[in-house]
Structures are given as structure tokens and as C-alpha cells.
Coordinates of C-alpha atoms and ligand atoms in Angstrom, one line a residue:
X124 CA 156.1 96.0 65.4
X125 CA 154.1 99.6 64.2
X126 CA 155.8 99.1 60.3
X127 CA 154.5 102.3 59.1
X128 CA 152.8 103.9 61.6
X129 CA 155.5 107.0 62.9
X130 CA 154.7 108.9 65.7
X131 CA 155.7 112.0 67.5
X132 CA 158.6 114.6 65.9
X133 CA 160.2 114.3 62.4
X134 CA 164.0 115.4 62.9
X135 CA 165.2 118.8 60.8
X136 CA 161.5 120.0 60.2
X137 CA 158.9 121.8 63.3
X138 CA 156.1 119.3 62.0
X139 CA 155.0 116.6 63.7
X140 CA 153.5 112.8 61.3
X141 CA 150.1 113.6 62.0
X142 CA 150.5 117.6 61.2
X143 CA 151.8 115.9 57.6
X144 CA 149.6 113.7 57.3
X145 CA 146.3 115.3 57.9
X146 CA 147.7 117.9 55.7
X147 CA 148.3 115.9 53.3
X148 CA 144.9 114.7 53.0
X149 CA 143.7 118.2 53.1
X150 CA 145.7 118.9 50.2
X151 CA 146.2 116.0 47.7
X152 CA 142.8 115.9 45.8
X153 CA 143.7 119.6 45.1
X154 CA 148.1 118.7 43.6
X155 CA 146.2 115.9 41.9
X156 CA 144.1 117.9 40.2
X157 CA 147.3 120.7 39.4
X158 CA 149.6 118.1 37.5
X159 CA 147.1 116.6 35.1
X160 CA 146.3 120.5 33.7
X161 CA 147.9 121.6 31.1
X162 CA 150.6 123.7 32.6
X163 CA 151.6 120.8 34.1
X164 CA 151.5 118.1 33.0
X165 CA 153.6 119.3 30.0
X166 CA 157.5 118.5 31.1
X167 CA 161.0 118.8 28.5
X168 CA 164.1 116.7 28.8
X169 CA 166.7 116.0 27.4
X170 CA 166.3 111.9 28.2
X171 CA 169.4 110.5 25.6
X172 CA 172.5 112.3 27.2
X173 CA 175.6 110.5 27.9
X174 CA 176.5 109.4 30.9
X175 CA 179.6 111.9 32.1
X176 CA 181.2 109.3 34.6
X177 CA 180.8 105.5 33.5
X178 CA 180.3 103.8 30.6
X179 CA 176.3 102.9 31.1
X180 CA 175.4 100.5 27.8
X181 CA 173.0 98.8 29.9
X182 CA 169.6 100.8 28.9
X183 CA 166.7 98.7 29.8
X184 CA 164.9 97.4 26.9
X185 CA 161.4 96.5 28.9
X186 CA 158.3 98.1 27.6
X187 CA 157.7 99.8 30.4
X188 CA 160.4 101.4 31.1
X189 CA 160.3 103.6 28.1
X190 CA 158.9 107.1 27.6
X191 CA 156.1 108.2 25.0
X192 CA 156.7 110.7 24.1
X193 CA 154.8 114.0 22.4
X194 CA 155.2 116.0 19.2
X195 CA 155.6 119.8 20.0
X196 CA 153.1 120.8 17.6
X197 CA 150.7 120.0 19.5
X198 CA 152.3 122.7 22.2
X199 CA 151.4 126.7 22.7
X200 CA 153.8 128.0 20.8
X201 CA 155.3 129.8 23.5
X202 CA 156.9 126.8 25.4
X203 CA 158.4 125.7 21.9
X204 CA 161.7 124.6 20.5
X205 CA 161.7 127.4 18.6
X206 CA 160.5 130.1 20.8
X207 CA 162.8 129.0 23.4
X208 CA 165.2 129.1 21.1
X209 CA 164.6 133.0 19.8
X210 CA 164.6 133.6 23.7
X211 CA 168.3 132.4 23.9
X212 CA 169.8 134.5 20.8
X213 CA 171.5 137.3 22.5
X214 CA 171.3 141.4 20.8
X215 CA 175.0 141.1 21.6
X216 CA 175.3 138.9 18.2
X217 CA 176.2 135.0 18.4
X218 CA 179.7 134.8 19.9
X219 CA 177.9 136.1 23.2
X220 CA 175.7 132.8 24.0
X221 CA 175.3 133.0 27.6
X222 CA 172.8 129.5 27.8
X223 CA 175.5 128.0 25.7
X224 CA 178.7 129.3 28.3
X225 CA 176.9 128.7 30.9
X226 CA 174.4 125.4 31.9
X227 CA 173.4 127.5 35.3
X228 CA 172.6 130.6 37.0
X229 CA 174.1 131.2 40.3
X230 CA 171.2 130.5 42.5
X231 CA 170.2 127.5 40.8
X232 CA 170.8 124.1 43.2
X233 CA 170.5 121.6 39.7
X234 CA 171.5 121.7 35.6
X235 CA 168.4 122.4 33.9
X236 CA 168.1 120.4 29.9
X237 CA 168.9 123.7 28.5
X238 CA 169.9 122.8 25.3
X239 CA 167.1 123.0 23.7
X240 CA 168.0 122.4 20.2
X241 CA 169.4 119.4 20.4
X242 CA 167.6 116.3 18.6
X243 CA 167.3 114.1 22.4
X244 CA 165.6 116.9 24.2
X245 CA 162.0 115.7 23.8
X246 CA 158.4 116.5 25.5
X247 CA 156.2 114.1 27.4
X248 CA 153.0 114.1 28.8
X249 CA 154.0 113.7 32.6
X250 CA 150.6 111.5 32.9
X251 CA 150.8 109.5 30.6
X252 CA 154.6 107.9 31.2
X253 CA 153.6 107.0 35.9
X254 CA 156.4 106.4 38.1
X255 CA 156.1 102.3 39.2
X256 CA 157.6 99.4 38.6
X257 CA 160.1 98.8 35.4
X258 CA 162.2 96.1 36.1
X259 CA 165.1 98.2 36.5
X260 CA 167.3 97.0 39.1
X261 CA 171.0 95.7 39.8
X262 CA 174.4 96.8 39.4
X263 CA 173.5 100.0 37.0
X264 CA 170.7 100.7 39.3
X265 CA 173.2 100.1 42.8
X266 CA 175.7 102.2 41.1
X267 CA 173.7 104.7 40.4
X268 CA 172.4 105.4 43.4
X269 CA 175.8 104.7 45.4
X270 CA 177.2 107.3 43.0
X271 CA 174.2 109.7 44.2
X272 CA 174.8 109.0 48.7
X273 CA 179.0 109.8 47.6
X274 CA 177.8 113.6 47.4
X275 CA 177.2 113.3 50.6
X276 CA 180.7 113.8 51.7
X277 CA 181.0 117.4 52.6
X278 CA 184.7 118.8 52.5
X279 CA 184.0 122.2 53.7
X280 CA 182.7 120.3 57.4
X281 CA 185.0 117.3 57.2
X282 CA 187.9 120.8 57.7
X283 CA 186.2 122.4 60.5
X284 CA 185.2 119.2 62.8
X285 CA 186.0 116.0 61.0
X286 CA 182.7 114.8 60.4
X287 CA 182.7 113.1 57.0
X288 CA 185.7 111.3 58.1
X289 CA 183.6 107.9 58.4
X290 CA 182.1 109.0 55.0
X291 CA 185.4 108.4 53.4
X292 CA 186.7 105.8 55.0
X293 CA 183.7 103.9 53.6
X294 CA 184.5 104.8 50.3
X295 CA 188.0 103.9 50.3
X296 CA 189.6 107.0 48.9
X297 CA 192.6 106.0 50.2
X298 CA 195.0 105.4 51.8
X299 CA 194.6 107.1 56.5
X300 CA 196.3 110.0 55.1
X301 CA 194.0 110.8 52.5
X302 CA 191.1 110.4 55.1
X303 CA 193.2 113.3 57.5
X304 CA 193.9 115.2 55.2
X305 CA 190.3 116.5 53.7
X306 CA 191.7 118.0 50.2
X307 CA 193.8 115.4 49.2
X308 CA 190.6 113.1 50.1
X309 CA 188.3 115.3 48.2
X310 CA 190.5 115.8 45.4
X311 CA 190.4 111.8 44.8
X312 CA 187.2 112.1 45.3
X313 CA 185.8 114.6 42.5
X314 CA 189.5 112.7 39.7
X315 CA 187.4 109.3 40.7
X316 CA 184.1 110.4 40.0
X317 CA 184.9 113.1 36.9
X318 CA 187.0 111.0 34.4
X319 CA 185.4 109.0 32.2
X320 CA 188.0 106.3 32.0
X321 CA 188.7 106.4 35.8
X322 CA 188.6 102.8 37.5
X323 CA 185.6 104.3 39.7
X324 CA 183.6 103.6 36.2
X325 CA 185.1 99.6 36.9
X326 CA 185.0 98.7 39.9
X327 CA 182.1 95.5 40.2
X328 CA 179.4 96.7 43.0
X329 CA 179.6 94.0 45.8
X330 CA 175.9 94.5 46.9
X331 CA 176.7 93.9 50.7
X332 CA 179.5 96.5 50.8
X333 CA 176.4 99.6 48.9
X334 CA 174.7 98.5 51.7
X335 CA 177.0 98.8 54.5
X336 CA 177.9 102.0 52.6
X337 CA 174.4 103.5 53.4
X338 CA 173.8 101.7 56.9
X339 CA 176.8 103.9 57.8
X340 CA 176.3 106.9 56.0
X341 CA 172.1 106.4 57.6
X342 CA 173.9 106.4 61.2
X343 CA 176.0 109.4 61.0
X344 CA 173.5 111.5 59.2
X345 CA 170.4 110.7 62.1
X346 CA 172.7 111.8 64.4
X347 CA 175.6 109.3 65.0
X348 CA 177.6 112.4 65.5
X349 CA 176.0 114.9 68.1
X350 CA 178.7 117.6 69.3
X351 CA 178.5 118.6 65.6
X352 CA 175.1 119.3 65.6
X353 CA 175.8 123.1 65.1
X354 CA 177.4 121.8 61.6
X355 CA 176.1 119.3 60.3
X356 CA 173.0 120.3 60.1
X357 CA 172.7 121.1 55.9
X358 CA 175.2 117.6 55.7
X359 CA 171.7 115.9 57.1
X360 CA 169.3 117.8 55.5
X361 CA 171.0 116.2 51.9
X362 CA 171.4 113.4 53.5
X363 CA 167.6 113.0 54.5
X364 CA 166.4 114.3 50.5
X365 CA 168.4 111.9 48.9
X366 CA 167.2 109.1 51.1
X367 CA 163.4 110.5 50.4
X368 CA 163.5 110.2 47.7
X369 CA 165.1 106.6 47.1
X370 CA 161.9 105.9 49.4
X371 CA 159.1 107.9 47.3
X372 CA 160.8 106.3 44.5
X373 CA 160.6 102.4 46.2
X374 CA 157.5 103.4 46.7
X375 CA 155.8 103.9 43.9
X376 CA 156.6 101.0 43.1
X377 CA 156.1 98.3 45.8
X378 CA 152.2 100.9 45.0
X379 CA 152.5 100.2 41.3
X380 CA 154.6 97.3 41.7
X381 CA 153.6 94.5 38.6
X382 CA 152.9 91.1 39.2
X383 CA 154.7 88.6 36.8
X384 CA 152.9 85.6 37.8
X385 CA 149.9 87.0 37.0
X386 CA 150.2 90.0 35.4
X387 CA 148.6 92.4 37.1
X388 CA 149.5 95.1 38.6
X389 CA 149.3 96.7 42.1
X390 CA 150.2 97.0 46.0
X391 CA 152.7 94.4 47.4
X392 CA 153.1 95.2 50.7
X393 CA 156.4 92.3 51.1
X394 CA 158.0 94.9 48.5
X395 CA 156.8 97.9 51.1
X396 CA 158.4 96.8 54.4
X397 CA 161.6 95.1 53.0
X398 CA 162.2 98.2 51.3
X399 CA 160.8 100.9 53.9
X400 CA 158.3 100.5 56.7
X401 CA 161.3 98.4 58.3
X402 CA 163.5 101.2 58.1
X403 CA 161.5 103.7 60.2
X404 CA 165.0 106.2 59.4
X405 CA 164.2 105.9 55.8
X406 CA 159.8 106.7 56.4
X407 CA 160.6 109.5 58.3
X408 CA 162.8 110.7 56.0
X409 CA 159.9 110.9 53.3
X410 CA 158.3 112.8 55.6
X411 CA 160.5 115.1 56.0
X412 CA 161.7 116.2 52.2
X413 CA 157.5 116.5 52.3
X414 CA 157.8 118.9 54.7
X415 CA 160.0 120.7 52.8
X416 CA 158.6 120.6 49.4
X417 CA 155.5 121.7 51.4
X418 CA 157.8 125.2 52.8
X419 CA 158.7 126.1 49.1
X420 CA 155.7 125.6 47.4
X421 CA 154.7 127.6 50.5
X422 CA 157.1 130.3 49.6
X423 CA 156.6 130.8 45.6
X424 CA 153.0 131.1 46.0
X425 CA 153.4 135.0 45.8
X426 CA 155.4 134.7 42.3
X427 CA 153.0 132.5 41.5
X428 CA 150.3 135.1 42.0
X429 CA 151.5 137.5 38.5
X430 CA 153.3 134.4 36.4
X431 CA 152.4 134.1 33.6
X432 CA 151.6 130.9 31.9
X433 CA 151.6 131.5 28.6
X434 CA 149.2 128.2 28.3
X435 CA 147.6 129.6 25.0
X436 CA 144.2 130.4 26.0
X437 CA 143.5 133.7 28.8
X438 CA 140.6 131.3 30.3
X439 CA 143.3 128.3 30.6
X440 CA 146.2 130.8 31.9
X441 CA 143.5 132.6 34.7
X442 CA 142.1 128.8 35.7
X443 CA 145.9 127.9 36.4
X444 CA 146.2 131.1 38.3
X445 CA 142.8 130.4 39.9
X446 CA 144.0 126.5 40.8
X447 CA 147.5 127.1 42.0
X448 CA 146.4 129.7 44.5
X449 CA 143.5 128.0 46.0
X450 CA 146.2 124.5 46.6
X451 CA 148.3 127.3 48.1
X452 CA 146.0 128.6 50.2
X453 CA 145.0 125.2 51.4
X454 CA 148.9 124.8 52.3
X455 CA 148.9 128.2 54.3
X456 CA 148.0 126.5 57.8
X457 CA 151.0 124.6 58.1
X458 CA 153.4 127.9 56.6
X459 CA 156.1 125.9 59.0
X460 CA 156.7 123.0 58.7
X461 CA 160.1 124.1 57.7
X462 CA 162.3 126.1 58.6
X463 CA 165.1 127.3 55.8
X464 CA 166.6 130.3 58.1
X465 CA 168.2 127.7 60.4
X466 CA 170.4 126.8 58.1
X467 CA 174.2 128.2 56.2
X468 CA 174.9 129.6 59.2
X469 CA 178.3 130.6 60.3
X470 CA 181.8 132.3 59.2
X471 CA 181.3 128.7 56.4
X472 CA 178.0 129.3 55.7
X473 CA 178.6 130.6 52.0
X474 CA 181.3 128.3 51.2
X475 CA 179.1 125.1 52.5
X476 CA 176.1 126.9 50.0
X477 CA 178.4 126.5 47.6
X478 CA 179.3 122.9 48.2
X479 CA 175.9 122.3 48.9
X480 CA 174.9 123.5 45.5
X481 CA 177.9 121.5 43.6
X482 CA 176.8 118.4 45.2
X483 CA 173.3 118.6 44.2
X484 CA 174.1 120.1 40.9
X485 CA 176.5 117.1 40.2
X486 CA 173.2 114.3 41.4
X487 CA 171.5 116.1 38.3
X488 CA 174.7 114.3 36.0
X489 CA 174.5 111.8 37.4
X490 CA 170.5 111.1 36.5
X491 CA 172.1 110.8 32.9
X492 CA 173.8 107.9 34.3
X493 CA 170.5 106.1 34.9
X494 CA 169.9 102.8 32.4
X495 CA 165.5 103.1 31.5
X496 CA 164.7 106.0 30.4
X497 CA 161.4 106.4 33.0
X498 CA 163.7 106.3 35.5
X499 CA 165.6 108.8 34.3
X500 CA 162.7 111.5 33.1
X501 CA 161.5 110.9 36.6
X502 CA 165.1 111.1 38.1
X503 CA 166.0 114.1 36.3
X504 CA 162.2 115.8 37.1
X505 CA 161.9 115.0 40.9
X506 CA 166.1 116.9 40.9
X507 CA 165.0 119.4 38.8
X508 CA 161.7 119.3 41.4
X509 CA 164.8 119.1 44.8
X510 CA 167.2 121.3 43.6
X511 CA 163.8 124.3 42.4
X512 CA 162.3 123.8 46.0
X513 CA 166.2 125.1 47.4
X514 CA 166.4 128.1 45.0
X515 CA 163.3 129.1 46.3
X516 CA 164.3 128.5 50.2
X517 CA 167.9 129.7 49.8
X518 CA 168.6 132.1 46.9
X519 CA 166.0 133.9 48.1
X520 CA 164.2 136.5 50.3
X521 CA 160.5 136.7 49.8
X522 CA 160.9 140.3 49.0
X523 CA 162.5 138.9 46.7
X524 CA 160.1 136.8 45.2
X525 CA 157.5 138.6 42.6
X526 CA 157.6 137.7 39.1
X527 CA 157.1 142.2 37.6
X528 CA 160.2 142.6 40.0
X529 CA 162.1 140.2 39.4
X530 CA 160.8 138.1 35.9
X531 CA 162.5 134.7 34.9
X532 CA 163.5 133.9 38.5
X533 CA 162.3 130.1 37.5
X534 CA 162.1 129.0 34.6
X535 CA 158.6 126.6 33.3
X536 CA 160.4 123.7 33.7
X537 CA 161.5 124.7 37.5
X538 CA 157.9 125.1 38.4
X539 CA 156.5 122.1 36.8
X540 CA 159.4 120.1 38.2
X541 CA 158.8 121.7 41.8
X542 CA 154.8 120.8 41.8
X543 CA 155.2 117.4 39.9
X544 CA 157.9 117.1 42.8
X545 CA 155.5 117.3 45.5
X546 CA 152.7 115.6 43.9
X547 CA 154.8 112.3 44.1
X548 CA 155.8 113.1 47.8
X549 CA 151.9 113.6 48.6
X550 CA 151.4 110.0 46.6
X551 CA 153.8 108.3 48.4
X552 CA 152.2 110.0 52.3
X553 CA 149.0 108.4 50.5
X554 CA 150.6 105.2 49.9
X555 CA 152.3 104.9 53.4
X556 CA 148.3 105.2 54.4
X557 CA 147.2 102.5 52.2
X558 CA 149.8 99.7 52.9
X559 CA 149.4 100.8 57.0
X560 CA 145.9 99.8 56.6
X561 CA 146.9 96.5 54.5
X562 CA 150.0 95.6 57.4
X563 CA 147.1 95.9 59.9
X564 CA 144.1 94.2 57.9
X565 CA 146.6 91.4 58.4
X566 CA 147.4 91.4 61.0
X567 CA 143.7 91.2 62.3
X568 CA 142.9 87.7 63.2
X569 CA 140.1 86.2 60.6
Ligands
FAD24 P1 167.6 99.7 45.9 O1 166.6 100.0 45.7 O2 168.9 99.7 44.8 O3 168.9 100.3 47.2 C1 169.9 100.0 47.5 C2 170.8 100.1 49.0 O4 170.4 100.9 49.4 C3 169.8 99.4 49.3 O5 170.5 98.1 49.4 C4 169.6 100.4 50.7 O6 171.0 99.7 51.5 C5 170.0 101.3 49.9 N1 168.8 101.7 50.6 C6 167.4 101.4 49.4 N2 166.9 102.8 50.5 C7 167.1 103.5 50.8 C8 167.1 105.8 51.6 N3 165.6 105.4 51.6 N4 167.8 105.8 52.1 C9 168.9 105.2 52.2 N5 169.4 103.8 51.8 C10 168.9 103.0 51.3 N6 163.4 101.2 39.5 C11 161.6 101.0 39.1 O7 161.0 99.9 38.6 N7 161.4 102.0 38.2 C12 161.4 103.1 38.9 O8 160.6 104.8 38.1 C13 163.1 103.5 38.7 N8 163.4 104.6 38.9 C14 164.6 104.8 39.5 C15 165.1 105.8 39.4 C16 166.9 106.4 40.0 C17 167.2 108.2 39.8 C18 167.2 105.0 40.3 C19 168.9 104.4 40.5 C20 167.0 103.6 40.0 C21 164.9 103.8 39.9 N9 164.7 102.7 39.6 C22 163.5 102.3 39.6 C23 165.2 101.5 40.3 C24 164.9 100.9 42.6 O9 165.4 102.1 42.4 C25 166.5 100.4 42.3 O10 167.6 100.5 42.2 C26 165.7 98.7 42.7 O11 164.4 98.1 42.0 C27 166.6 97.8 42.9 O12 165.9 97.7 44.2 P2 166.9 97.2 46.0 O13 165.8 96.3 46.5 O14 168.3 96.3 44.7 O15 167.8 98.8 46.7

């Protein structure tokens, strides 16, 4: 069993595993340096928003679950709440409050925490709060993953192809008449997820059921229905991103594992093999997501060339610009890892894109249900990071990505999240290489 040594083409990308691994080695140190720089290490998030879907009371109280916040006075004036609130004040007067009424722009694929006057909005030094093993597990985390994967059911795809039928059935959305009537099924799904007092909130999670649900989704997304390839590409991409994120989080947990018996942190090979290595499609989805993110950071390069970093020092701004451009240049060698032009084609393209966005925005909301502060922070950040990558790829043509002609296309938080998410996936690919070496070592007769 060649657990962690995948070969060949990565499905739905223009790349094979080997070229991703080569480019990952080439750019790893550069992205690591970037996320430690002043501009990229500080992140603003609302960590205590109420879960909108069910009563999430089981907040993890382990020390490793908590997040160390920082005093905003250490930040450049332009990034502080006061400065940002002032920007949000409209010249049209207090009755006109676009930011209060509309939590996202039409181009956005996710919700950014933009209520900056809320007391629960905090600043975090990401380098001080690494994503790693926290001990958060059980029904709470299982329920969140299940809700996230349930967003994989696309009603438009269903209407055109019946391709989502399996999904509706395994979600037990009701009678078969619902399953064969996509609108009824969709309505049932929406009401279940949206009503805080819905029965869904109290359904005990059966682990075997959850496992089966996810296995079926994986099979379907991995080409269970090849005749629907054309239509289902978007749905597959959606699934691969979510599963890639899940794999990447699991890899960090296994790579920075806390052994409770010895009290030592370190890589746990069994954890990796069980959760990822023995599931080729989960491994593939990490490389897939890396390829998509790589294409997005490459595409946003020209925008960042003229971007105002506002770190509080001209020298630091120039240093950041240089580091970003140097990093982007080294991603040029493999520009077409992912071809976004293949997606959202055909008569239903606009409706499908709208639905894709709605699902992804729902995932942002589901992240407020994660019952562990640090997991919530990284879950939210990486959802914003993936959402920003999708926005770069699908909301703008290359020529629009110019901050002089089109300022304010991206908030600082979106750029920080995109690069930190890319770094998390870079660390995952790096960890796969480490686990591969550990596995080979274990297999070598001594
Ligand atoms: P889980 O990872 O909970 O998976 C549940 C089921 O999903 C599995 O049984 C399997 O059927 C399926 N599955 C697993 N991986 C994949 C995949 N890649 N693709 C498709 N299906 C899959 N814990 C920490 O220690 N540190 C963290 O930083 C952290 N962050 C988290 C962030 C979020 C958003 C969430 C929801 C949870 C987080 N957790 C974190 C918890 C962690 O993800 C696991 O839920 C927990 O470790 C229990 O793992 P498990 O083995 O029971 O399976």
C-alpha cells in the first residue's frame, strides 16, 4: 500500500501530483516568510457570534482550544476599529448604512466579519495561535462537518440532471416525492438548516450514518455519474474544496498531535494513515485545493503590485510589496494549475454561480457553530481564504484586477485570509512528504 505517494493527474486540475510537489518545495519558504510579516500575521475576527442553526453550548474548555488575542493599539492606526468604522460612515447620513444592511457584496463567496463595532470582534496574531490538535471532537464537531457537507447538494444541478438525488435521499429529506421534486426537497433542506428550533438541531448524530453519508458524497463527487460530468463540474469542485479543507485540518491535527500520555507534541503517523493516507480521494482533494489556491494567488498578483498595504511605515510597505511580488513570480512557472474558464458555462451558468455562492456563504455561517475557539478561528479564516480565491477566479476578469482603476475590490482581511490559507495547504503538502518518509522508514526492515 503506497499510502502517501500519489501519482498521475489530479482530477479537475491541469496538474499532476509531481508538479504540485515541486512547486510547493520551490515556494514554501517564501510563503512562510510572508505569513510572518506584519501585514499578513494580524487578523480580525468575530469569534463569539451565536450559532444561527442550533444551540451550540459545548464550547471546548481545553487550554489548547483558546485563542490569545492582542490589544489593537499594537496595530497601525489604519487597521483599528475606529479608523474602519469611520470609513463605514456614509456621507449620505446615518440612515444610509450599506454595511449594516448588506453583509456581503454580490461578488463575494463568503461572509467576512464586518460588524467591526461589535465587542466580540478581536484581533489575533496568527503566528501565536497555530492550527493544531486541540482535542475538539465528538458529536459537536461531527455535526458541523455534516452541516458543511450538506451544502454540497445543488438544486440547479438536480433540476437539470437529477444528479443530486443520492444526496437528497441520504440526507433523509423526506418522502421520495420530495426527492423527485427538487424544489420541495430544497425547501425542506433550507427550513431544516435555517430554523433555530428545527428538529435537525436535536437529531442525535449517529457516527455510522455520518460516515455513510460522507462516503456516498465522496463517491458521487468522484465521478459516480460520469454522464453528468459537464454539468457537475461545479458541484465536484465545491465538494473537493470542502473535503480538501477537512483533509488539511486533519493533517495539521495529525502533524502537530499532542500525546496525552507522554505530554509531547509531534507527528502521529497512525492518525495520518487512518484519516487521510488510506483514503486516496481525501489526499487528492488536498492537492486539488492547493492547485486552485495557487492559481488564485497567481491571478491576484497584479492587483497586489499597486495595493496600499498601510502597515504604518513606508519601508515596511515596500518590503511587503517586494516579498509578495517575489513570491508571486515564483508561482508563475505553473500558471495553469487550475482552469477557471471551464466553470460556470452554459445556459444555467448564472443561476449555478449564484447557488454556489449561497452554499459557500452558508458554510461561513456554519463556522459560527464550531465549539472550539481556535478551530473556529481557523475554520472562519480558511473559509474566507477559499471564498476569496473563488472571488478572484470567478468574479473578476484579469484586466479588472487593478487597485488603481478598481479600488476596494478586496478587504485587507480577505487578502490576509487567502495567503494564510494557501500557507496552511502548503504546510499540509509538506506534512504529507514528512509522513511519507516516516512511513517508508517504518516499512524498511531494520
Ligand atoms: P472527523 O474529522 O470529525 O470526520 C467526520 C467524518 O467525516 C469521518 O468519519 C469521515 O467519514 C468523514 N471525513 C473525514 N475526513 C474527510 C475528508 N477529508 N473528506 C471527506 N470526508 C471526510 N480539531 C483539532 O484538534 N484542531 C483543530 O484545529 C480543529 N479544527 C476544526 C475546524 C472545524 C471547522 C471543525 C468542524 C472541526 C475541527 N476540529 C479540530 C475537529 C476535527 O476536525 C475532527 O472533527 C475531530 O478530530 C474528530 O475527528 P474524527 O476522526 O472523529 O473525524
